[in-house]
XYZ file of N, CA and C in Angstrom:
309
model
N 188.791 67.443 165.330
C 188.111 67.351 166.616
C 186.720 67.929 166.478
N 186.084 67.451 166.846
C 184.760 67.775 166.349
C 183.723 67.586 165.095
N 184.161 66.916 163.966
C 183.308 67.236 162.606
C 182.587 65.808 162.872
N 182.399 65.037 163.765
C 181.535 64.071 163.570
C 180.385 64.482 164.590
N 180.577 66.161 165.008
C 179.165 66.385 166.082
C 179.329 65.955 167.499
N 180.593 65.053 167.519
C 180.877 64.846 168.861
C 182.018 66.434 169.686
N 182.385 65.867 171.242
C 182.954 66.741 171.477
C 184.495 66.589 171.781
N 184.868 65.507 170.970
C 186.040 65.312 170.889
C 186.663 64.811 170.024
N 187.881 64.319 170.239
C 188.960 63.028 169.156
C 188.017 61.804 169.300
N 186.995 61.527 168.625
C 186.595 60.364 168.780
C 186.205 59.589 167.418
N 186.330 58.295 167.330
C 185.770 57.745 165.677
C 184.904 57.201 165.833
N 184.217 57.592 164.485
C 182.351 57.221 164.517
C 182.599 55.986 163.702
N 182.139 54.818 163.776
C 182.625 53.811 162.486
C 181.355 52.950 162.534
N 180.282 54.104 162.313
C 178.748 53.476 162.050
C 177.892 54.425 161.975
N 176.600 54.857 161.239
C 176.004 55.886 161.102
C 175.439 56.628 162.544
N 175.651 58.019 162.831
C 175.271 57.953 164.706
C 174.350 59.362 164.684
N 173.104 59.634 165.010
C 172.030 60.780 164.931
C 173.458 61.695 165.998
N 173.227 62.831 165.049
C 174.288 63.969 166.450
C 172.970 65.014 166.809
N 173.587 65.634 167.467
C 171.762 66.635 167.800
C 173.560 68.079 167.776
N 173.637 69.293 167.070
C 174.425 70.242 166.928
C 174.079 71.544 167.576
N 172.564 71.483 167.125
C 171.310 72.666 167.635
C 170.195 71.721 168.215
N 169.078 72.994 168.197
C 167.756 72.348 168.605
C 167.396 72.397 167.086
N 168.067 72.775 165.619
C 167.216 73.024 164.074
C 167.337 71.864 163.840
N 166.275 72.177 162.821
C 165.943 71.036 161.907
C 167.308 71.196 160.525
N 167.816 70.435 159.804
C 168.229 70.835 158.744
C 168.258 69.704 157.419
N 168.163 70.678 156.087
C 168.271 70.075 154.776
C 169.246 69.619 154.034
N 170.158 70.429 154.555
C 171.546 69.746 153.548
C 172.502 69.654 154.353
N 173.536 68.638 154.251
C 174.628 68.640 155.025
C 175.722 68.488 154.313
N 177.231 68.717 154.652
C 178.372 68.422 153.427
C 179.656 68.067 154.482
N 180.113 67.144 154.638
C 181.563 67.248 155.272
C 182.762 67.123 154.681
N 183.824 67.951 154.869
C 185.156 68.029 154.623
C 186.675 67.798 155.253
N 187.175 67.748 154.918
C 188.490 67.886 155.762
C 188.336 67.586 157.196
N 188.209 69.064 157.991
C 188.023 69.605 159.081
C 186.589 70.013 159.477
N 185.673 70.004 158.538
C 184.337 71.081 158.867
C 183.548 70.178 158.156
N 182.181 70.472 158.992
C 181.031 69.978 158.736
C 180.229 71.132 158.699
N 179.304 70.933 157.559
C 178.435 72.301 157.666
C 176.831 71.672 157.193
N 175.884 72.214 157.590
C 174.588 72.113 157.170
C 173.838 73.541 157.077
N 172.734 73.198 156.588
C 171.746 74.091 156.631
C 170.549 73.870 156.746
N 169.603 74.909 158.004
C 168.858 75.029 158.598
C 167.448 74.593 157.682
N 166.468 74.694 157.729
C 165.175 74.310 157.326
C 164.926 76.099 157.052
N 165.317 77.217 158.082
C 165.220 78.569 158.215
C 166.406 78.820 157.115
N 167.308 78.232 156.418
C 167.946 78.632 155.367
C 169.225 79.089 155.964
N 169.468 78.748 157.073
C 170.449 79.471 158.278
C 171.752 78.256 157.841
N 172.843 78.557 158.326
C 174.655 78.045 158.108
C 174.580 77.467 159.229
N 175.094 76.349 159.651
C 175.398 75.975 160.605
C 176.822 75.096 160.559
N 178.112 75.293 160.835
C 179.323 74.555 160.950
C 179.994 74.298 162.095
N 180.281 73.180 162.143
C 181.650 72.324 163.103
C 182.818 71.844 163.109
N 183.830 71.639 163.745
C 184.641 71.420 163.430
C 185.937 72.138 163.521
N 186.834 72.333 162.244
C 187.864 73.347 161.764
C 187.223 74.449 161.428
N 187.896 75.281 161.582
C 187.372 76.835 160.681
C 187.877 77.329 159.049
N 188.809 76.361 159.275
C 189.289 76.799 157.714
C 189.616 78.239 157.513
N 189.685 78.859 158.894
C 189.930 80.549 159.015
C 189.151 81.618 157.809
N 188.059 81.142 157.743
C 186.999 81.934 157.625
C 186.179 82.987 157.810
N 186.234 83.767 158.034
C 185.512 84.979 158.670
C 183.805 84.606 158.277
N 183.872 83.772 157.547
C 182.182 83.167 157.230
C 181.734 82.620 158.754
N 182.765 81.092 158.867
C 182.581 80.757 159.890
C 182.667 81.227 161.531
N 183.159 82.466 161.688
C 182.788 83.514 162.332
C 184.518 83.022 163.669
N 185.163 82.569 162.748
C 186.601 82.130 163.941
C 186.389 81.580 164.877
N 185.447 80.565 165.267
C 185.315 79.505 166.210
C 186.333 78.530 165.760
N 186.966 77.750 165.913
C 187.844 76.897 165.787
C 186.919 75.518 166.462
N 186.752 74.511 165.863
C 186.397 73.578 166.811
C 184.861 73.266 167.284
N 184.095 74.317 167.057
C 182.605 74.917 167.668
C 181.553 74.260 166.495
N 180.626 74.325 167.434
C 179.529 74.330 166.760
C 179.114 76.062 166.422
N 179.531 76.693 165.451
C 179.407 78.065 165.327
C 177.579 78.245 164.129
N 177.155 79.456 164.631
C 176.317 79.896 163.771
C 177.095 80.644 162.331
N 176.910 80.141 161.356
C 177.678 80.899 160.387
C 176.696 82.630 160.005
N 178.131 83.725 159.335
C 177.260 84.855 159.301
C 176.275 84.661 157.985
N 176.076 83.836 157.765
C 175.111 83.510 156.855
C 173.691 82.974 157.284
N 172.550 83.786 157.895
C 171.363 83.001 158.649
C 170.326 82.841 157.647
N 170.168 82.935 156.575
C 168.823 83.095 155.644
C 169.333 82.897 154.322
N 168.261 82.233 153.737
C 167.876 82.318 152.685
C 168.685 81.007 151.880
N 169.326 80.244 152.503
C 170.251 79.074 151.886
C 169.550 78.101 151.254
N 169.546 77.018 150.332
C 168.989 75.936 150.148
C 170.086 74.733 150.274
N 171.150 74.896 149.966
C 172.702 73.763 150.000
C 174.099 74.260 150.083
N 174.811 73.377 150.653
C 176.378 73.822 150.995
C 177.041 72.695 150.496
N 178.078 73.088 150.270
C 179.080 71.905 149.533
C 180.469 72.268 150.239
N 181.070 71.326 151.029
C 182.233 71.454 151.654
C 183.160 71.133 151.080
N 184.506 71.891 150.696
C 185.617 70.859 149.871
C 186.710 71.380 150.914
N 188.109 70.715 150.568
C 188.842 70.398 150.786
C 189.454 71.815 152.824
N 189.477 72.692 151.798
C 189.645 73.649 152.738
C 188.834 75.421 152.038
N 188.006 74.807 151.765
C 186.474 75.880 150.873
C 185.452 75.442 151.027
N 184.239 76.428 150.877
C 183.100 76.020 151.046
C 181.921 76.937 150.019
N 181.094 76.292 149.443
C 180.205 77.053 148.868
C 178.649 76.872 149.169
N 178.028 77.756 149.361
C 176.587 77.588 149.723
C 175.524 77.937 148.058
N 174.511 77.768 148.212
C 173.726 77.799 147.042
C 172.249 78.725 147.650
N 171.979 79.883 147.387
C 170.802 80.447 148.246
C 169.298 79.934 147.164
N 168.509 80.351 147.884
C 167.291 79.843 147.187
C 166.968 80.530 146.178
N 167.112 82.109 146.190
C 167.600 82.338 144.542
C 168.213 82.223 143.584
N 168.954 80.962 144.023
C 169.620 80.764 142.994
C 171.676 81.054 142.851
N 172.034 82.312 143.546
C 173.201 82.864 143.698
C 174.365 81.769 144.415
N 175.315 81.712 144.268
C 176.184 81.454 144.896
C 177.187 82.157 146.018
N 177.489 81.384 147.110
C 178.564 82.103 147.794
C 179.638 81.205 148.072
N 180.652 81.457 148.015
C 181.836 80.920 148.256
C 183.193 81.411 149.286
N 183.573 80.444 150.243
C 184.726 81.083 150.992
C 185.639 80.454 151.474
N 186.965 80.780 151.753
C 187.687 79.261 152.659
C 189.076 79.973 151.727
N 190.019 79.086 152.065
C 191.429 79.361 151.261
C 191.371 78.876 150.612
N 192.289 80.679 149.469
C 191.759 80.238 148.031
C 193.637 80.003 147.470
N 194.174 79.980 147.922
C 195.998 79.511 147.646
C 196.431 79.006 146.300
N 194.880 77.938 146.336
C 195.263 77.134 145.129
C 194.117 77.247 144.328
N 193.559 78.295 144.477
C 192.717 78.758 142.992
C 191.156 78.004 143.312
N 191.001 77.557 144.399
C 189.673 76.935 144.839
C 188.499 77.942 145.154
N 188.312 79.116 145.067
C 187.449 80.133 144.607
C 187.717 80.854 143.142
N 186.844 81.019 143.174
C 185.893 81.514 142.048
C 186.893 83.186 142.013
């Protein structure tokens, strides 16, 4: 419910501009349940599932600010994990790790 930016159970079955914030953003990644991008300000932005995250700050469903606001350049969404890439270079990674999908 939610990872296509809409505000419900709905199917997108054609490319559709969503507006999430008022940001601009550079990278986007969708998964499973969650959609995540990042800001032009290097800021997290996700929808969707939470994947029970404490990244994603336990919104379920939301357009949530992730506790991650700076310094990002890319995110990569998988299955029920997520990893961001900061502009130095570092990695972060979070989401359930059950089956060995973190680091």
């Amino acid at each position: 419910a939610g990872e296509c930016g809409s505000s419900g159970n709905v199917n997108v079955n054609a490319p559709k501009q969503i507006t999430v914030s008022s940001s601009k953003y550079i990278s986007v990644s969708c998964s499973y349940e969650t959609t995540c991008a990042v800001t032009t300000s290097g800021a997290l932005h996700c929808w969707g599932g939470d994947m029970n995250s404490p990244v994603l700050g336990g919104a379920k469903y939301n357009n949530v600010s992730a506790n991650i606001t700076e310094g990002l350049r890319s995110v990569t969404m998988g299955y029920y994990s997520g990893c961001a890439v900061y502009q130095n270079g570092s990695v972060a990674c979070w989401g359930y790790g059950a089956y060995n999908q973190l680091p």
